[in-house]
Short mmCIF file of C-alpha atoms in Angstrom, two decimals:
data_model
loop_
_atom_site.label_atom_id
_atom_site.label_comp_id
_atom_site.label_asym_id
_atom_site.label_seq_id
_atom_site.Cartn_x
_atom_site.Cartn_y
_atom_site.Cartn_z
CA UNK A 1 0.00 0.00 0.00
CA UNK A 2 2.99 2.47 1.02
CA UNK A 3 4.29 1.66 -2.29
CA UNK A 4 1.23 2.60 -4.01
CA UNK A 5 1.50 5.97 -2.20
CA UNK A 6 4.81 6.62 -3.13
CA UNK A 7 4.38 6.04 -6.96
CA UNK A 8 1.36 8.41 -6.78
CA UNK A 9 3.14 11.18 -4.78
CA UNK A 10 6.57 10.51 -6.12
CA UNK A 11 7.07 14.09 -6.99
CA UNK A 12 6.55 15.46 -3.53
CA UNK A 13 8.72 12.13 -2.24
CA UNK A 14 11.30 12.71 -4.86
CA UNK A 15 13.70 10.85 -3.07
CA UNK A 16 12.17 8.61 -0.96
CA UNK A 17 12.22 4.66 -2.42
CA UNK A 18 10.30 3.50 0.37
CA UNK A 19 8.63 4.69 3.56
CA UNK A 20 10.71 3.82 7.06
CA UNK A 21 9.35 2.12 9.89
CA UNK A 22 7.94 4.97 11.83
CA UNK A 23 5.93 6.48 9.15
CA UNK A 24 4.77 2.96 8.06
CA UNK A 25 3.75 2.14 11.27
CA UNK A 26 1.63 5.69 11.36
CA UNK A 27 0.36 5.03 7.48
CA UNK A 28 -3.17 4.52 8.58
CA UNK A 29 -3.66 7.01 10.66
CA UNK A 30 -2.02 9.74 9.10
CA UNK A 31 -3.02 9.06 5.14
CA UNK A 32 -6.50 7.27 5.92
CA UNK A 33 -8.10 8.66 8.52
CA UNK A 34 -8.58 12.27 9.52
CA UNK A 35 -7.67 12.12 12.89
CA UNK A 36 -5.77 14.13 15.52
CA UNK A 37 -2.14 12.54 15.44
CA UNK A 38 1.03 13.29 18.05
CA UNK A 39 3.74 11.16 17.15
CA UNK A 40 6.85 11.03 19.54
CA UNK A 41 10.44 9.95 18.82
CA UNK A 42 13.91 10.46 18.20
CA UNK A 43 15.40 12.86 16.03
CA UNK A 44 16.55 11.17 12.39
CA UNK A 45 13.33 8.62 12.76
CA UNK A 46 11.43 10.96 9.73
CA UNK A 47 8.60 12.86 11.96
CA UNK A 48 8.80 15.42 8.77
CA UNK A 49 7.77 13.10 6.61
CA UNK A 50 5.04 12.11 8.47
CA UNK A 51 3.36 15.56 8.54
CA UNK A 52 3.85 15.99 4.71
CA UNK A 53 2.11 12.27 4.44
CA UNK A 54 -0.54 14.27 6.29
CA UNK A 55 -0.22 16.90 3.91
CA UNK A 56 -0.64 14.54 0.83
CA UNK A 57 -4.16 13.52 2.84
CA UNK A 58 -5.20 17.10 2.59
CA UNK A 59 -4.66 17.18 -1.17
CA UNK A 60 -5.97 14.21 -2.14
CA UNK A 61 -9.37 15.88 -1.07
CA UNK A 62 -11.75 17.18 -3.79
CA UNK A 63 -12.50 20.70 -2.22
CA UNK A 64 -9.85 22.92 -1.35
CA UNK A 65 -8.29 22.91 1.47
CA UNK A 66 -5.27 24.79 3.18
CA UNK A 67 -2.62 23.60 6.00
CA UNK A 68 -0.76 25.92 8.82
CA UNK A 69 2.44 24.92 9.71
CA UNK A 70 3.60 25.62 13.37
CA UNK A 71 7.13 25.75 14.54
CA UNK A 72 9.38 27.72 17.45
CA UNK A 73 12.18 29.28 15.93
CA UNK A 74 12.10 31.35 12.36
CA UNK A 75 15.48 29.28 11.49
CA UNK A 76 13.14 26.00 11.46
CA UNK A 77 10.23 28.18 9.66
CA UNK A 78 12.43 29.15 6.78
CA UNK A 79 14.24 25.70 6.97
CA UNK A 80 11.25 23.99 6.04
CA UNK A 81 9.89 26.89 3.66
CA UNK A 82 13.07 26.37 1.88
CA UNK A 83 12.27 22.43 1.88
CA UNK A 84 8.39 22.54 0.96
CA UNK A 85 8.67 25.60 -1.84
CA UNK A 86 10.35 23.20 -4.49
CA UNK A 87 8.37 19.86 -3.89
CA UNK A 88 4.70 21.80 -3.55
CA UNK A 89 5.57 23.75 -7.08
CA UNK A 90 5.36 20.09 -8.67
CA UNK A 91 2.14 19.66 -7.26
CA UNK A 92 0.58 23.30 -8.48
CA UNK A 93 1.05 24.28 -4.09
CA UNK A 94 2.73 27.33 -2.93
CA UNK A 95 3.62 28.28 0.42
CA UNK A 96 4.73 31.11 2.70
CA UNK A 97 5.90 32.04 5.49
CA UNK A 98 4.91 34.89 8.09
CA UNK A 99 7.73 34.73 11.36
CA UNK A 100 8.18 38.23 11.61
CA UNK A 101 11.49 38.60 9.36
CA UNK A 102 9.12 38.03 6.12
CA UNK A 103 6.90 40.61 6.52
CA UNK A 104 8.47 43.14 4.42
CA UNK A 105 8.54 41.47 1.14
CA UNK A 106 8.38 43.80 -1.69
CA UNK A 107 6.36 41.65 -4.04
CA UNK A 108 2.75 43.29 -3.90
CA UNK A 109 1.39 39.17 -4.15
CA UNK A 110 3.84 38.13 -1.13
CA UNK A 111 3.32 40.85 1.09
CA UNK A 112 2.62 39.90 4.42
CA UNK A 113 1.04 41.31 7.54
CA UNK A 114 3.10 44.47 9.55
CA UNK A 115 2.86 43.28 12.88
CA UNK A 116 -0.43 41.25 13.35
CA UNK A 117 -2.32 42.92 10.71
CA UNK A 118 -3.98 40.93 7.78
CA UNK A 119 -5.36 42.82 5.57
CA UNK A 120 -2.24 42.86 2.87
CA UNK A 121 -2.17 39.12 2.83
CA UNK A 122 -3.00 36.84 0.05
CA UNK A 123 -5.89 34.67 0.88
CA UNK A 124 -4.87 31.79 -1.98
CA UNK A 125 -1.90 30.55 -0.51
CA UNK A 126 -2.07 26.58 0.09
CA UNK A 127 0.51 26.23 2.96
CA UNK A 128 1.45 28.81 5.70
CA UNK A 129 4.29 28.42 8.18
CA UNK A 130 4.27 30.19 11.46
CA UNK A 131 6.07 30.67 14.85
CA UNK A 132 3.54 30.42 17.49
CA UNK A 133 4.01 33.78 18.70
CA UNK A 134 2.88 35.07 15.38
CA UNK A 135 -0.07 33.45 14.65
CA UNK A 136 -1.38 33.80 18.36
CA UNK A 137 -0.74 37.27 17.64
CA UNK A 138 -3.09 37.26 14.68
CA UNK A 139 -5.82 35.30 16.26
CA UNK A 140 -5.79 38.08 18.55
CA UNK A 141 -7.71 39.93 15.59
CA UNK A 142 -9.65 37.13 14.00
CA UNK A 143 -12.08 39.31 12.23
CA UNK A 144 -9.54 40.88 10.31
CA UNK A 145 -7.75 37.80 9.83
CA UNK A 146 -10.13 34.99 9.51
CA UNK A 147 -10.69 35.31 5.59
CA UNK A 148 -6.86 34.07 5.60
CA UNK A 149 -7.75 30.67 7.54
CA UNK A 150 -10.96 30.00 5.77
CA UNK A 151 -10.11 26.79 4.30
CA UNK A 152 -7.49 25.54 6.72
CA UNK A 153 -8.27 22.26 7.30
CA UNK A 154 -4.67 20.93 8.92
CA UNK A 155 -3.14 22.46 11.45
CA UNK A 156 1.22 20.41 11.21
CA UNK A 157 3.11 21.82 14.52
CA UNK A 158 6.73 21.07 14.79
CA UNK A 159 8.71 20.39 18.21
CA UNK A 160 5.54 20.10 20.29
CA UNK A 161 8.00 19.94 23.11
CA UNK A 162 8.22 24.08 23.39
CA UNK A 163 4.44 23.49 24.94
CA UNK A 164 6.22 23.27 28.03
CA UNK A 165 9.02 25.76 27.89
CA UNK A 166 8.24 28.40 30.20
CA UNK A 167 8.87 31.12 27.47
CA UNK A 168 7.05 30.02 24.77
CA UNK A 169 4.81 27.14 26.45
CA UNK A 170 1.43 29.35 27.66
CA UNK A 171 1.37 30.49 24.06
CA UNK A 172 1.65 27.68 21.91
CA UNK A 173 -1.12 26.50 24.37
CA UNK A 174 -3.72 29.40 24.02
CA UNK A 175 -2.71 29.27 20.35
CA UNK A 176 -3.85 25.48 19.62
CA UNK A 177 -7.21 26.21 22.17
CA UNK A 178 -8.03 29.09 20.26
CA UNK A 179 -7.65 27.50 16.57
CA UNK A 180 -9.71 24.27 17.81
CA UNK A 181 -12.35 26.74 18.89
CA UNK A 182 -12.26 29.07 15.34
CA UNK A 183 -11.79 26.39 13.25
CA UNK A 184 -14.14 23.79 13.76
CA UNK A 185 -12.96 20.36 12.45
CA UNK A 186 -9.31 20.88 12.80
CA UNK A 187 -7.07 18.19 12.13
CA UNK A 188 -3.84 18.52 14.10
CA UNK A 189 -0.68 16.14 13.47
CA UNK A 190 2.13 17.13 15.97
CA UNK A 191 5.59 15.77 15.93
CA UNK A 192 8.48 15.74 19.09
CA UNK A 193 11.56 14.49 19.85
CA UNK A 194 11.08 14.59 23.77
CA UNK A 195 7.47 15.11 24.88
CA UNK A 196 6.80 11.68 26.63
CA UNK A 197 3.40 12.47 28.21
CA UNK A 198 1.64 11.92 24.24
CA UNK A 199 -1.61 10.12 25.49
CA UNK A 200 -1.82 13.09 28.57
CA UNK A 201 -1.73 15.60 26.25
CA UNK A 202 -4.18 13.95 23.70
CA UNK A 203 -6.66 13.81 26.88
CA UNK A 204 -6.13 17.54 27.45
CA UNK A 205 -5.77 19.20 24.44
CA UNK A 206 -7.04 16.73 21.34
CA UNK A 207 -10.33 15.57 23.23
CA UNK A 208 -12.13 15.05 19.94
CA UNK A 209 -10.87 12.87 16.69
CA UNK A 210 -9.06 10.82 19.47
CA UNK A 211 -5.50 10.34 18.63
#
């Protein structure tokens, strides 16, 4: 079945020849099911390519639909922009990121938001990447921004671990509350080297698709 998947998304797995045993052994859930996912272990085990299996979900669906990507630092935001911009051009995707540094692009079709404002920002874009801190920030002012989010379907956050750093914990926290409240329907896939509570914070925060 994995091999099936491969040969029909070979050009966003351009150099994959088969899947390893960590995204084979979340296959099901992630590619044929749309339910809330946290997967946990170490680094090098290919928890990326478990969220873009997720991904390939979302675009196998007939309506269209949009993903957020979550992460804590704007190094791993335009580390993965960088990663996603060639493979989602072969599938007619696009993607950009808003971390704060990207705001000021001079392209009138990539501007971003100043600051948390919205109303600049291009409302096709398939794929958004995020630091927590900016996105909280624009849910902040949902009715300005919720035209951007209207057909997010897939909400991929990276290092899930920072949900308890004391700095940047509390808002990653209000931040995934709040979008499971706007968004009804949500479908959140979360990845971590280190978080070893998974099935305490699937009872707290994922109550509904049951991981």
């Amino acid at each position: 079945m994995t091999d099936t998947f491969l040969s029909e998304w070979r050009h966003f797995f351009p150099n994959y020849s088969r899947l390893n045993a960590v995204q084979e052994k979340c296959f099901q859930r992630l590619y044929k099911s749309d339910r809330n996912v946290v997967i946990s272990a170490p680094t090098g085990c290919g928890k990326t390519g478990c969220m873009d299996i997720a991904l390939c979900r979302l675009f196998s669906m007939s309506k269209p639909h949009h993903a957020v990507y979550l992460a804590p630092t704007r190094a791993l935001c335009m580390e993965r922009e960088a990663e996603w911009m060639d493979r989602l051009s072969n599938l007619k995707k696009d993607v950009k990121s808003c971390t704060g540094d990207s705001d000021t692009l001079h392209q009138p079709s990539d501007v971003m938001y100043p600051d948390t404002h919205c109303n600049h920002t291009p409302t096709h874009v398939n794929n958004r990447i995020f630091t927590a801190e900016k996105l909280e920030a624009m849910t902040r002012r949902w009715t300005e921004c919720k035209e951007i989010f209207k057909n997010v379907s897939l909400l991929l956050i990276d290092e899930l671990h920072s949900v308890r750093c004391p700095q940047r914990g509390p808002c990653l926290e209000a931040l995934i509350m709040r979008l499971r409240m706007f968004i009804p329907g949500l479908r959140i896939v979360a990845v971590s080297a280190s978080i070893g509570n998974t099935i305490d914070f699937c009872k707290w925060y994922l109550p509904f698709k049951a991981c």
